[in-house]
């Protein structure tokens, strides 16, 4: 060690020694930067970065050696052979490359040591070759032990440097590895220099083709510094550009960069979206791939390489790119959005199960048909179709079989009707056909006969217990009415006469159909007295949290035990009550009973009550609801008012104002039966409902129809995007429950989870007592099914 210090002190110019150390440090840091980059790249780019690192490191080692040699004073003039000097540079770069490659790509624990050995051998080879390039009148003698010590010191320090690089992070890795490599290079060089002896040999000739030391010094300093600085600059510039391009390629939008109206660059997203390669686009106008659409004003179409047209949204901005002002076109694929919009739009106007037009689209089509008939002085036939025995089949064989029957009916109607006719499903087992072509009543008679014959052939009730019959009510325009409402009403009267006169037939409306009207009036009269005669009662069906299974509330359901008829279905008497106006009295009574019942519950669960569209026509509806809440003592936040979109049809502005007032009271507003009837996305946008309720007809198809699940997913996704929880009603199987839970539905309701109960307060109170006595070891079971918990427990 003393001899090395003595050699540096006595035989070297310390200023050049310091310069060599600085160049060595710069070279080491310049090598570590691309090597760091190599660890973050894929396999293809990693080799390039390793090569750049080896070049920078080899240049630094070579420059360090010759600057130190220039600092060495051997007591006699020294020059250098050009060939061996160049060879030493090549050996330094190759040795560095081999060492870095082994150390960075090795998989074993000794890869750093292997890299350190190769690095030390490379430096030693470069050193000895550089020493052989010396031309002077002397013979160079080496001390083998000192030379071996120099190599071992280089191996040890190089291995430590590799270990520091691959095990440290951030700035510590760069500094620790660079400084250690400097120590390795300097130790190997100066220990080797301390081991040599120059023996004068006056007779030795010095070749003419040699490098003078001053010229070599200039070449070494300038070339090494320039190469190292270039390496550092390339690292930072390439890293910056690569990061920017990576950021552009990570964008979900395709990017086109234009200069003077011509494409000069495009990111990977645009190339993948269009199918065009960058080479195909360079220098072209963007109009070769982007054109204006014809279907929608303002639409832009992307013409792909395979000939397809994709609807896109294009936004333009201006930037400075490569030193020039350029335009950037951000191209966003609208395919998924348009598909979702079309699906939701289709859902709003078509029946989910049969894909026939729903009531909303039917109302539009009937008015259009009558308007055209009026202009052409032609006739229109309207068919109202009802299925016989459907309810019985549905109750006995289940909703899945009922859904199959409805689909089969839709198929029969499509088969027999003309393609110009409109076939619609109005709800439940009610269908309609608008026949706009043909001479009436002959065309209607022919179609009615075809429907009855086809049903007779396809639905043999003698052999198939699931078969259903069909009843037809027909009204003609303009014979049976002058507008859509009158035609529809008369077709319904004709259907009513068939249903109560034997079924399985077709009936044209005529003026003698007063009997049906009288029957309806009888129902109207009985409904007016149903409350005072204690014929109306309220049942409560639980609503459960989809994830936890906790009961979050109940829905109040009105039931009518009609004398002589038994329990009357709401679908029968509620429409008559709405038409007669008795729904106002019935609805208020149900609301009062429900609030009174909920106020007795030991837990603050919510109670949902359906409010008829007729009730929303009352100017004092809000005041009556507020009064009922005060009378019963129920907190407004526990009341949910369920409305269908039919309430928004008659007087939208008044209904919206009422909803806003109810919301200000703290009452929650729920959109009921979404997706059926008059469903409109504009209603969800106009009024922020607290909840969306999926109609049970959607739920019944989930077990066997993949398309139904997609539609339910769309509705739930729509609710999530609008910040509205979604409730799925009509859950009757475990599969249905699992599907809606997986799709993210907030709440569920149906026979699987709990049947309607007349007095849930008694059950809740009993459960409260049970929990107190058993330390809450058991849960309440509704309808003998799974354990149910209350919200908050």
Coordinates of C-alpha atoms in Angstrom, one line a residue, residues 183 296 320 469 594:
X183 CA -12.4 3.0 -6.7
X296 CA -76.3 12.1 -37.7
X320 CA -45.7 23.1 -30.5
X469 CA -106.0 -19.5 -25.7
X594 CA -98.9 2.2 6.0

